[in-house]
PDB file of C-alpha atoms in Angstrom:
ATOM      1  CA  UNK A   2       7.979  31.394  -0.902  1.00  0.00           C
ATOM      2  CA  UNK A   3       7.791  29.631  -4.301  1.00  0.00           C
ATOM      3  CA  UNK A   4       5.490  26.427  -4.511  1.00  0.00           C
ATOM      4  CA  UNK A   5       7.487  23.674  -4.843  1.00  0.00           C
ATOM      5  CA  UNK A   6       6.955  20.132  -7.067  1.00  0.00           C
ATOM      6  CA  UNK A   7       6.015  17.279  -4.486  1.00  0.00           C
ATOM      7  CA  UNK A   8       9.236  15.319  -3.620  1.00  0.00           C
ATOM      8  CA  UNK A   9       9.669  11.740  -3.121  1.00  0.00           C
ATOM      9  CA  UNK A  10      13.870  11.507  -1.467  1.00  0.00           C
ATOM     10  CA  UNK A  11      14.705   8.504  -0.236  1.00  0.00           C
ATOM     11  CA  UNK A  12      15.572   8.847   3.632  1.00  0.00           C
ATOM     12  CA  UNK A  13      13.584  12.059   4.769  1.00  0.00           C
ATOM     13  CA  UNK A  14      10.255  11.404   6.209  1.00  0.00           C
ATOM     14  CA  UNK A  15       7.459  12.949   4.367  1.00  0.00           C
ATOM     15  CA  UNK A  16       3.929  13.742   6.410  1.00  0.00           C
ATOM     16  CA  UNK A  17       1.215  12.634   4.320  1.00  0.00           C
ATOM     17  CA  UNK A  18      -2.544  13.994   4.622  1.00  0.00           C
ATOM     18  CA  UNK A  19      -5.456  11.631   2.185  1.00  0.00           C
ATOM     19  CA  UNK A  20      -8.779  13.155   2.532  1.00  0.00           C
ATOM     20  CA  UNK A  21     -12.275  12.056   1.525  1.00  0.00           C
ATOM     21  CA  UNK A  22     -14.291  13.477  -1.009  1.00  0.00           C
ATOM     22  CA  UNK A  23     -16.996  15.741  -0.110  1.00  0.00           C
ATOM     23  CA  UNK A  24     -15.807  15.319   3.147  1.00  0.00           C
ATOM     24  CA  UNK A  25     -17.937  12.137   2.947  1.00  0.00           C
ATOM     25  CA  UNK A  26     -16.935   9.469   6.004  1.00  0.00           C
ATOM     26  CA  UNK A  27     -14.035   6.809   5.136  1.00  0.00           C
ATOM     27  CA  UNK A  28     -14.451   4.476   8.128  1.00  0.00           C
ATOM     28  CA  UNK A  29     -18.017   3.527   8.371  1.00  0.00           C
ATOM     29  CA  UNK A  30     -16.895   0.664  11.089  1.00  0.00           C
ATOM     30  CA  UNK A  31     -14.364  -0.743  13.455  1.00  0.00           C
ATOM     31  CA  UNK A  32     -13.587  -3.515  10.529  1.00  0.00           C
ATOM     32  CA  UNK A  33     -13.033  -1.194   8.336  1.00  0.00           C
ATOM     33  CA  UNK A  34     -10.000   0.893  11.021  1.00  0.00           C
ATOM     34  CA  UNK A  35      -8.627  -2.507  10.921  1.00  0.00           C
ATOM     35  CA  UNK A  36      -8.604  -3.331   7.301  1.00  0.00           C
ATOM     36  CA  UNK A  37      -6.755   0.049   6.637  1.00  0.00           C
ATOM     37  CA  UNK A  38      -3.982  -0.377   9.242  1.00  0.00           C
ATOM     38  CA  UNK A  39      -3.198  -4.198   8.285  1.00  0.00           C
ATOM     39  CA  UNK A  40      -2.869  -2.857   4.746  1.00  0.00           C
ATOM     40  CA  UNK A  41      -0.888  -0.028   5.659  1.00  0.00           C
ATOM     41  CA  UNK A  42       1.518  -2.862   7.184  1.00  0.00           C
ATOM     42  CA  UNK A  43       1.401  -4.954   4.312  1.00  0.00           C
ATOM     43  CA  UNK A  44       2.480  -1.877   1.875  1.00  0.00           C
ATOM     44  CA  UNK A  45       5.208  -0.536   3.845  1.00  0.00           C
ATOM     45  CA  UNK A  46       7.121  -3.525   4.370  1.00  0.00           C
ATOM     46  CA  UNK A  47       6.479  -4.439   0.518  1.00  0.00           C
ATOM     47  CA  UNK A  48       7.650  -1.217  -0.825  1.00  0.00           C
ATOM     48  CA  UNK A  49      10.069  -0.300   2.098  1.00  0.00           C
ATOM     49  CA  UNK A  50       8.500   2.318   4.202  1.00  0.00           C
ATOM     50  CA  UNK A  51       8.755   3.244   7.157  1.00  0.00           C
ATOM     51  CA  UNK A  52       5.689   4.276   9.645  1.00  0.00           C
ATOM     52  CA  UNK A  53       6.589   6.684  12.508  1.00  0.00           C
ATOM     53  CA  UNK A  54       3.210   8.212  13.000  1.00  0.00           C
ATOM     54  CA  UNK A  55      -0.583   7.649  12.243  1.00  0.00           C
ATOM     55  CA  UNK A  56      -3.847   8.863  13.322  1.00  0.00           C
ATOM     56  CA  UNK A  57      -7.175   7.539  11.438  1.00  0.00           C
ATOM     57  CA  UNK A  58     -10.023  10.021  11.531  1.00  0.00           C
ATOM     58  CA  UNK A  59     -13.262   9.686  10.751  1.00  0.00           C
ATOM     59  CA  UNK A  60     -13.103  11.238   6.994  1.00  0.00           C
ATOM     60  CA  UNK A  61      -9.186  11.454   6.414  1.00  0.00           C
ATOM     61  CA  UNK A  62      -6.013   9.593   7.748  1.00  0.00           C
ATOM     62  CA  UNK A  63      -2.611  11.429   8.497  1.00  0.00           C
ATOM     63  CA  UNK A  64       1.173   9.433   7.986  1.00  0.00           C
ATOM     64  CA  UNK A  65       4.396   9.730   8.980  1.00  0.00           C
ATOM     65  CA  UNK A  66       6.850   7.310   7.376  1.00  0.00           C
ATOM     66  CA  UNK A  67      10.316   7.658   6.078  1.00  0.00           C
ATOM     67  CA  UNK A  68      10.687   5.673   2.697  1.00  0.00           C
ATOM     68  CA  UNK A  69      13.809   3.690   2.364  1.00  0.00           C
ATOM     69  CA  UNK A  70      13.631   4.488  -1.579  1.00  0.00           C
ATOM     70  CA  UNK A  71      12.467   7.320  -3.951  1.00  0.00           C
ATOM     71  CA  UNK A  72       9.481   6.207  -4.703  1.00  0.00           C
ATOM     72  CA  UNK A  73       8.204   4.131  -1.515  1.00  0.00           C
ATOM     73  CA  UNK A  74       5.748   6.309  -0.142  1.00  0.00           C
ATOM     74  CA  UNK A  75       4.138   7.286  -3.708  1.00  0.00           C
ATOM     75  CA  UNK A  76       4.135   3.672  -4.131  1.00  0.00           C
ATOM     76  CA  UNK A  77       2.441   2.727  -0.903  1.00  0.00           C
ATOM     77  CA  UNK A  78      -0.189   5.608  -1.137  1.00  0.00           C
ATOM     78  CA  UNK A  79      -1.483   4.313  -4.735  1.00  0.00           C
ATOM     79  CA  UNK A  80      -1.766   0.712  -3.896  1.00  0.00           C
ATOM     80  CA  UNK A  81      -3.199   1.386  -0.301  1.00  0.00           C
ATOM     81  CA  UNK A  82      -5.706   3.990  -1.921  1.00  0.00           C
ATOM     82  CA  UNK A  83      -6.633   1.867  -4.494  1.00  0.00           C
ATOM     83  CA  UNK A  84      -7.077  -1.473  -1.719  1.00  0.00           C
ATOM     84  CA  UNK A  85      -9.222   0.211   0.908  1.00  0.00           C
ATOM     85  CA  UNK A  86     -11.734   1.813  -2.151  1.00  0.00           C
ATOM     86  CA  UNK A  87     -12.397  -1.933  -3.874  1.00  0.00           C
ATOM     87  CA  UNK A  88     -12.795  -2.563   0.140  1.00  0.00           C
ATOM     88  CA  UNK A  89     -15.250  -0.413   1.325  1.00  0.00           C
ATOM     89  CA  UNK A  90     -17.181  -0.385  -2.247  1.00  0.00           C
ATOM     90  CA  UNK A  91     -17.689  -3.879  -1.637  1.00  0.00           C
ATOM     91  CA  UNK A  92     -18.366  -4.759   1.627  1.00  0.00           C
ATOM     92  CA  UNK A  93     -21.259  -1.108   1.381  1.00  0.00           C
ATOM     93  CA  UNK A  94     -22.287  -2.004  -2.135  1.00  0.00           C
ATOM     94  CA  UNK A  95     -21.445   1.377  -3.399  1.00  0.00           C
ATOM     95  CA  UNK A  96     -19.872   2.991  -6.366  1.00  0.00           C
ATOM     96  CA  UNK A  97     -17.701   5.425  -7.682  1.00  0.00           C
ATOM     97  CA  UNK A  98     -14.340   7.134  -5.382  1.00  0.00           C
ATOM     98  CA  UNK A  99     -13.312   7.975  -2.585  1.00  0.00           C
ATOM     99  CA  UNK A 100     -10.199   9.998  -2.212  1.00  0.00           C
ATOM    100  CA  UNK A 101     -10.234  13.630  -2.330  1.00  0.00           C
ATOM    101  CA  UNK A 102      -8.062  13.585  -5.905  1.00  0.00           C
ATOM    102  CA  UNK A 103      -4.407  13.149  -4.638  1.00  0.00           C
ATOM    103  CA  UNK A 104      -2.909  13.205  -1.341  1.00  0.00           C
ATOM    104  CA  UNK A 105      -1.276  16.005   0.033  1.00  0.00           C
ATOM    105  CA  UNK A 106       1.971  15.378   1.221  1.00  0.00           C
ATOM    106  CA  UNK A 107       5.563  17.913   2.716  1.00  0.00           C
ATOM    107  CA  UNK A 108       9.390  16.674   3.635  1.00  0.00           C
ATOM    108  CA  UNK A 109       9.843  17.345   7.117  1.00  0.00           C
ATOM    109  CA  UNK A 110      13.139  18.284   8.340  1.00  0.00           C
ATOM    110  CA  UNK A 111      13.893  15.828  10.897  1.00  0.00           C
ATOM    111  CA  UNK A 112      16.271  17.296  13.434  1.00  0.00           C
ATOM    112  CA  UNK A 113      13.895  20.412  14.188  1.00  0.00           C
ATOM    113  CA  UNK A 114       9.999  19.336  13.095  1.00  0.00           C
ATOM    114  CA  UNK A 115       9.887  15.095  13.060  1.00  0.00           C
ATOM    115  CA  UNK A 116       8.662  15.273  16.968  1.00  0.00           C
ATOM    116  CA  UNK A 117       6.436  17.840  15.913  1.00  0.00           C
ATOM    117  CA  UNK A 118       4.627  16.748  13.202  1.00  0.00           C
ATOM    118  CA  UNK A 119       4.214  13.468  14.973  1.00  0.00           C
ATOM    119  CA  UNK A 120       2.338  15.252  18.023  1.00  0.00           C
ATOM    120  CA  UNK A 121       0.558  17.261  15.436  1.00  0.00           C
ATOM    121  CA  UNK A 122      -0.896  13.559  13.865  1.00  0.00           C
ATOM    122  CA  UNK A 123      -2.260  12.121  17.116  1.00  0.00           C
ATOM    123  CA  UNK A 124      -3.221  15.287  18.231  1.00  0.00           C
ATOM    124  CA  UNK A 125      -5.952  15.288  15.781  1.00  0.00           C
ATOM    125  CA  UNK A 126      -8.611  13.939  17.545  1.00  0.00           C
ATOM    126  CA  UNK A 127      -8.431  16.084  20.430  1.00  0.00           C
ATOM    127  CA  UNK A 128      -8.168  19.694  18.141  1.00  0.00           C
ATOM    128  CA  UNK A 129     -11.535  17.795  16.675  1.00  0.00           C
ATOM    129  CA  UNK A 130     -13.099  17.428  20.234  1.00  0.00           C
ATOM    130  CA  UNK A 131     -13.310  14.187  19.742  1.00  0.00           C
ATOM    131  CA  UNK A 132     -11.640  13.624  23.006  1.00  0.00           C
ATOM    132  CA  UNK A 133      -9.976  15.286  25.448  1.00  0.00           C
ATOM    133  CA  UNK A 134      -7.062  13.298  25.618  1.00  0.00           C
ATOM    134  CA  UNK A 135      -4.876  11.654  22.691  1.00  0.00           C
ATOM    135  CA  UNK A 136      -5.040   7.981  24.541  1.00  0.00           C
ATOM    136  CA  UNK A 137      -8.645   8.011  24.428  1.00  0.00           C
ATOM    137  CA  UNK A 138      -8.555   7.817  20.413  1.00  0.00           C
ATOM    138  CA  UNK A 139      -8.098   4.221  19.537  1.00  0.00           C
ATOM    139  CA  UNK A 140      -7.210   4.524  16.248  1.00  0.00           C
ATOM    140  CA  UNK A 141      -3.719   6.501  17.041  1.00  0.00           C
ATOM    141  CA  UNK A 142      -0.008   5.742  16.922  1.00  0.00           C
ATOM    142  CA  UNK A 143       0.140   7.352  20.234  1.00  0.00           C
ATOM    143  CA  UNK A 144      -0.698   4.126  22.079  1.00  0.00           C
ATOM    144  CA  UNK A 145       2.764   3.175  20.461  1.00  0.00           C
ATOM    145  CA  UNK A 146       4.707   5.841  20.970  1.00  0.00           C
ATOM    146  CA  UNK A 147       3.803   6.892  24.587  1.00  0.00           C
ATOM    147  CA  UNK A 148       1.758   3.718  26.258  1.00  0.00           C
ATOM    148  CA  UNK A 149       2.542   0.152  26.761  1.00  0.00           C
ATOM    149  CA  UNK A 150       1.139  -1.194  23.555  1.00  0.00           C
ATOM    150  CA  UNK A 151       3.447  -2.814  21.021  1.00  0.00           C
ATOM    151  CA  UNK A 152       2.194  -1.486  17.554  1.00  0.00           C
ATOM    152  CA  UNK A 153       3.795  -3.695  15.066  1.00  0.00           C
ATOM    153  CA  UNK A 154       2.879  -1.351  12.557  1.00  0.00           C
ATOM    154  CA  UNK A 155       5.370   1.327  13.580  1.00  0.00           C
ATOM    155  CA  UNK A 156       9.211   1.959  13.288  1.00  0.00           C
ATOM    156  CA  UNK A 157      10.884   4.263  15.705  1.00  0.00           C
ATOM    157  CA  UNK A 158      12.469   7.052  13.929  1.00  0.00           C
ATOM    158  CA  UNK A 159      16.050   8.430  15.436  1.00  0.00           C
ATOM    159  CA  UNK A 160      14.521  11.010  16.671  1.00  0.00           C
ATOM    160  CA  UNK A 161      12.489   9.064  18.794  1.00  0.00           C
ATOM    161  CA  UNK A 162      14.850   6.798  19.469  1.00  0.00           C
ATOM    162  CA  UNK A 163      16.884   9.528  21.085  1.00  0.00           C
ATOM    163  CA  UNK A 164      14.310   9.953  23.922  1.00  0.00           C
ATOM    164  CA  UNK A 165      15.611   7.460  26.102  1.00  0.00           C
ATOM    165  CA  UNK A 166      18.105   4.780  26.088  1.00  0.00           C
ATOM    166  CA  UNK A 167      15.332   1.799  26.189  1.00  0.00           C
ATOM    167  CA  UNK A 168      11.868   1.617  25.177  1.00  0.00           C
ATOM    168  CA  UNK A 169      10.474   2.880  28.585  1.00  0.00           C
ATOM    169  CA  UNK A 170      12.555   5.797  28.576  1.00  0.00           C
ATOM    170  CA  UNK A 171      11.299   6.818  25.529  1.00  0.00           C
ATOM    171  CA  UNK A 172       7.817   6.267  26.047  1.00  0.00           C
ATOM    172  CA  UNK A 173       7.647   8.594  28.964  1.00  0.00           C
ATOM    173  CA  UNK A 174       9.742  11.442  27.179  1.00  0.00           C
ATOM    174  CA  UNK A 175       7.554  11.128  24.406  1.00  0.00           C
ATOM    175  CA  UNK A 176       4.743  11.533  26.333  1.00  0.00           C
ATOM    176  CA  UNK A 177       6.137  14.136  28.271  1.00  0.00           C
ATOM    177  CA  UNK A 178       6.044  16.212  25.016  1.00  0.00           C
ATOM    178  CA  UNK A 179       2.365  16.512  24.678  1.00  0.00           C
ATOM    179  CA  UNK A 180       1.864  18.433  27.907  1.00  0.00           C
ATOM    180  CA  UNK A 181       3.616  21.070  26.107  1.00  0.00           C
ATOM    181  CA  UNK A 182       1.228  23.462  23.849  1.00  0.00           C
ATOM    182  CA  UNK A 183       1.801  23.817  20.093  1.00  0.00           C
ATOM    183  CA  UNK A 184       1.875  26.885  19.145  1.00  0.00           C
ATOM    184  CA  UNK A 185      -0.795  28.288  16.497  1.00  0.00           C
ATOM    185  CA  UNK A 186       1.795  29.599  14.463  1.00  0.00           C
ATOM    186  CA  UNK A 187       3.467  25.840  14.443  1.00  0.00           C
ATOM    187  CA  UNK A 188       0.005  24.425  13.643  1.00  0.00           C
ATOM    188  CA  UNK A 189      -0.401  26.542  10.884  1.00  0.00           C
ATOM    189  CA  UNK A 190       3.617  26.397   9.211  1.00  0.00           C
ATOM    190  CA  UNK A 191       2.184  22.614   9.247  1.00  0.00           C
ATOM    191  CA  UNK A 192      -0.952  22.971   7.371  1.00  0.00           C
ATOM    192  CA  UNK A 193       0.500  25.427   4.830  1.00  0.00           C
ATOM    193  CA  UNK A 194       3.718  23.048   4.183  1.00  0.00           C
ATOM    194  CA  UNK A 195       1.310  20.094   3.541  1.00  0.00           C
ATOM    195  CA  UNK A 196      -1.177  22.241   1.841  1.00  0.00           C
ATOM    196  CA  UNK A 197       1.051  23.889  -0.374  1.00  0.00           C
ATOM    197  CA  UNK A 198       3.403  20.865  -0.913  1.00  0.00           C
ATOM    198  CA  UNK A 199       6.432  23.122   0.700  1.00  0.00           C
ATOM    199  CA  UNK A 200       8.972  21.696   2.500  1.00  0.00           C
ATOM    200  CA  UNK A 201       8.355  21.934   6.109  1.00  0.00           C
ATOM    201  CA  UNK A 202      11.649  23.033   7.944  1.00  0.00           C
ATOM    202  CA  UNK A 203      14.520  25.069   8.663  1.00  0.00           C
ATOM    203  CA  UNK A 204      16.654  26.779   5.214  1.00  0.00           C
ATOM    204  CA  UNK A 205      19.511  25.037   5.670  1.00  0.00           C
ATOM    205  CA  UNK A 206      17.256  21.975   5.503  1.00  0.00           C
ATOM    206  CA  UNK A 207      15.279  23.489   2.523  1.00  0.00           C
ATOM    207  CA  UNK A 208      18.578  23.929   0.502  1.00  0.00           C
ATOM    208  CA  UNK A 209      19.736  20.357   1.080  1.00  0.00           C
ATOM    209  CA  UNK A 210      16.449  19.340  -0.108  1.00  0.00           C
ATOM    210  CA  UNK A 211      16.808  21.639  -3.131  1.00  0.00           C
ATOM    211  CA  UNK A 212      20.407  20.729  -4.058  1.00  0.00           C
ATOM    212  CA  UNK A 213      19.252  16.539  -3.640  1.00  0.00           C
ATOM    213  CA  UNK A 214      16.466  17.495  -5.918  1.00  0.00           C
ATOM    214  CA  UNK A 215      18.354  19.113  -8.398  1.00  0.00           C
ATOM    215  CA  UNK A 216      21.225  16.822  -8.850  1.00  0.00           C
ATOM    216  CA  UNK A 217      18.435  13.619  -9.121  1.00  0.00           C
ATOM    217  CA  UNK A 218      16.775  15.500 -12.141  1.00  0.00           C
ATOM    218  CA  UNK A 219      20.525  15.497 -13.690  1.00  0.00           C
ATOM    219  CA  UNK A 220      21.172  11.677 -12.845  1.00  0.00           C
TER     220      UNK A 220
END
């Protein structure tokens, strides 16, 4: 499969990976969890984004927003990025980056891998061992999405919205989905996609992407 360009359509959510370099640790303290998120709010209501899924580990972060235009999430990613280093370089006394060059980012085909990808985010802590179960991580979307906290951070996606005709409904479909096991194949599709900077879906979805792409470079 050919590598493809990183894309930036308005509409279709994109799964975004940032990583720190060297591995080195980008939340030192709770502060600092909170600082990130309430920035993260600020820049996707600014530049129109939408945030479906999140988890915050201890060296990276993982997204899931849709961006209401082309270049929203590109956008939000830059100014967040660029925020949360004067942050932390400032409130340590350090120097120098932060980010692991660019972030790594795939369009996820909505109808067949949005659900997915999202269980894939807040299932991060557990595949670390950080926990055993996805509530136990604090810094998750899934306290959103499947428990009784309001997260004002978060939009529900149509694909979440189709859980359940109200909001309790859809919390306890959504969390009915994580007692189901992801296959390692699934993981992996997902980690190449974002690696590689493939779009992550079905063909039919691919070619849609491919046409939209094409007749944008012609505009």
């Amino acid at each position: 499969m050919a590598r493809l360009p990183r894309l930036n359509l308005a509409g279709i959510p994109q799964y975004v990976v940032q990583r720190c370099n060297n591995r080195q640790a980008s939340f030192f303290a709770e502060q600092d969890y909170t600082v990130y998120l309430d920035k993260l709010k600020y820049y996707a209501k600014k530049y129109q984004v939408n945030v479906h899924a999140f988890v915050l580990m201890t060296n990276h972060v993982h997204l899931l927003m849709t961006p209401e235009t082309e270049k929203g999430v590109s956008q939000l990613m830059q100014s967040l990025g660029r925020y949360y280093v004067r942050y932390i370089n400032k409130t340590y006394q350090r120097t120098g980056t932060l980010w692991e060059g660019r972030y790594k980012s795939t369009l996820v085909d909505s109808d067949n891998y949005f659900l997915l990808v999202s269980r894939y985010i807040e299932l991060n802590p557990v595949r670390a061992h950080m926990v055993v179960h996805p509530a136990e991580y604090p810094w998750s979307s899934y306290h959103g999405n499947a428990l009784d906290k309001d997260v004002a951070l978060l939009s529900a996606h149509y694909c979440y919205q189709s859980l359940g005709t109200n909001k309790d409904e859809r919390k306890q479909a959504y969390k009915y989905l994580f007692e189901h096991h992801i296959p390692e194949l699934t993981l992996q599709e997902i980690r190449d996609a974002t690696n590689k900077a493939w779009v992550l879906g079905e063909n039919r979805f691919k070619q849609q992407v491919e046409q939209n792409n094409q007749w944008g470079q012609r505009r």
